[in-house]
Amino acid sequence: MLFLFLCVKMLLSNVVNGQASLIQCLESHSLPTIVESSPNYLSATQDFNLRVKWKPLVLVTPSTAEEVSSAVQCANTHNVKVAARGGGHSYAGNGMGGADGSLVIDMKKFKTLRVDPDTHEAIIGAGNRLGNVATALYEHGERGLPHGTCPGVGFAGHALHGGYGHASRMWGTTLDNIISVEVVLADGRIVNASETEHPDLFWAIRGTGSSFGIVTNFHLKTHPAPANGVSFSIIFPEVNDTSTWKKVDLFLAIQDFAVTRAPPELSMRVWTYTDVFGLFGAYWGTQSDFFRAIDPLLMKLPQDSKLSFDEADWLTSLRNSYDGSALPQPEEYTLRETFLAKSLVSPHKLTAPALHSFFGYLSSPVARNAPTKWWVMLDLYGGAGSAISAFPSSWSSYAHRDALWTIQLYAYTDNHLPPFPDAAYPFMDVMLRSLTSAQNETAFGAYLNYIDPTIPPEKAYKLYYGDRLEKLREIKRRFDPEERFWHPQAINVGSRGV
Ligand code: ABL
């Protein structure tokens, strides 16, 4: 008994001493630390999704790549896991480590944001948010990039794991536009990765970035922002929450148009919740081009479908195709939500039986009386002429080039605050299975930017990394053999070829 007591005491004092010397190490590199006893610990460690709450051992806020490197080296000496925090929107709270006890490197001071006037290449620091990026690029020579719609999402995590938005069928995902990155590796080296420098690392970073290093600055190619954009919605009023067959027919018409006719300038998202079923999106061009593009679909839709649209400039269209709010974000970012999301990536068309089962579940009394509010979005990634699927599959480690649809299933509390009810977990599992179990012939994947921490790692590896897993593990063994960069579903070193 006494022995056990002594052991526990020794262990505790080792942890405390370990933390103290880690702090000493960080502070000796002029990195002020935030720890649990600091007055600002709670606010500094609070991210977007209040459903997940992790307690980092220490949080630091470096301003240079050298300081990031020092922090990583301190973590090596004291054997602590490291996570980089960009904007704090990780669905699983992976910016706070995805578990307790990590060293969090908050990148918020990396605010570089400029466009080279000759090459039109953008240099974007890891601490920027999408709305600020879009605004600055447009102000610097009317340039644009494909990226997500939520202006508060941090650029870095978004770009390292995909990055879909209304311009993606035209220009690819965000990561498809990366030319090179400056990255801090697990051994503390600061290197550039591109197609010519560390090409394996560059391949891995574009799709699986958070498992391989801390990117400090991104270099991306930009595009001339189209002069006109049309944001639109088509609501189907006769579809109420019980008309499953009507929803199936509408979806099949949209899907048929998507694979045969939808030009790359057109983005399409089917969005549904309790009593709404609609098609939302944007077209990059003029109103008359928009009508020319979408007419073949309109002809197939019911007479009373309600089309609304707005023609505007690039930035206004980006705003309108989300919720109309301002793109630039406040320095003190406080947006919060309490949610669980799941995702499905389908390389195939969704079948009538699967849609019937899925929309049937969404129309059922179970869904009408669900434990939380919910919505489902089906985003068109592929289809006729999509730039996302035009990149060869070997182009980057991003595993879902062949996606036709990426589907997000989202459950959230009405007042945005915890508690998140336990009953919502099985509700969402059954929702997801109502689709997949009715389409057994398709191997569905899942999307890393909608990471779902409730999936056990072995299963998550297959869903998120697909056939890339072994090559990614091999690169992980070379660049991060100690798994310094870690979250519960990150690439691990595997069984070392055994
Ligand atoms: C995404 O990937 C979607 O593109 C966004 O539209 C979605 O945001 C986020 N992720 C979710 O984290 C939602 C908002 O949370 C809702 O409040 C909003 O009603 C909805 O988009 C539609 O604009």
PDB file of C-alpha atoms and ligand atoms in Angstrom, residues 91 149-150 269 271 322 337 375 377 408 410 450, ligand 1:
ATOM      1  CA  TYR A  91     -14.975  19.657 -35.627  1.00  0.00           C
ATOM      2  CA  THR A 149     -18.161  29.456 -47.345  1.00  0.00           C
ATOM      3  CA  CYS A 150     -17.878  30.096 -43.593  1.00  0.00           C
ATOM      4  CA  ARG A 269     -25.728  21.855 -52.799  1.00  0.00           C
ATOM      5  CA  TRP A 271     -29.731  21.213 -48.309  1.00  0.00           C
ATOM      6  CA  TYR A 322     -23.431  31.904 -47.334  1.00  0.00           C
ATOM      7  CA  GLU A 337     -21.701  26.148 -31.643  1.00  0.00           C
ATOM      8  CA  TRP A 375     -29.595  19.472 -41.266  1.00  0.00           C
ATOM      9  CA  MET A 377     -26.080  18.964 -47.047  1.00  0.00           C
ATOM     10  CA  GLN A 408     -22.549  16.412 -44.274  1.00  0.00           C
ATOM     11  CA  TYR A 410     -25.075  17.905 -38.749  1.00  0.00           C
ATOM     12  CA  TYR A 450     -15.745  17.175 -41.196  1.00  0.00           C
TER      13      TYR A 450
HETATM   14  C1  ABL B   1     -19.717  23.641 -44.179  1.00  0.00           C
HETATM   15  O1  ABL B   1     -18.900  22.972 -44.737  1.00  0.00           O
HETATM   16  C2  ABL B   1     -20.756  24.331 -44.980  1.00  0.00           C
HETATM   17  O2  ABL B   1     -20.241  24.774 -46.204  1.00  0.00           O
HETATM   18  C3  ABL B   1     -21.392  25.470 -44.252  1.00  0.00           C
HETATM   19  O3  ABL B   1     -22.496  25.928 -44.972  1.00  0.00           O
HETATM   20  C4  ABL B   1     -21.776  25.036 -42.859  1.00  0.00           C
HETATM   21  O4  ABL B   1     -22.323  26.104 -42.134  1.00  0.00           O
HETATM   22  C5  ABL B   1     -20.556  24.594 -42.103  1.00  0.00           C
HETATM   23  N1  ABL B   1     -19.749  23.697 -42.832  1.00  0.00           N
HETATM   24  C6  ABL B   1     -20.971  23.998 -40.767  1.00  0.00           C
HETATM   25  O5  ABL B   1     -19.962  24.011 -39.826  1.00  0.00           O
HETATM   26  C7  ABL B   1     -23.683  26.085 -41.898  1.00  0.00           C
HETATM   27  C8  ABL B   1     -23.958  26.927 -40.674  1.00  0.00           C
HETATM   28  O6  ABL B   1     -23.435  26.251 -39.523  1.00  0.00           O
HETATM   29  C9  ABL B   1     -25.424  27.139 -40.483  1.00  0.00           C
HETATM   30  O7  ABL B   1     -25.664  28.024 -39.414  1.00  0.00           O
HETATM   31  C10 ABL B   1     -26.019  27.678 -41.776  1.00  0.00           C
HETATM   32  O8  ABL B   1     -27.418  27.781 -41.621  1.00  0.00           O
HETATM   33  C11 ABL B   1     -25.683  26.736 -42.922  1.00  0.00           C
HETATM   34  O9  ABL B   1     -24.305  26.607 -43.041  1.00  0.00           O
HETATM   35  C12 ABL B   1     -26.211  27.224 -44.271  1.00  0.00           C
HETATM   36  O10 ABL B   1     -25.631  28.415 -44.694  1.00  0.00           O
END
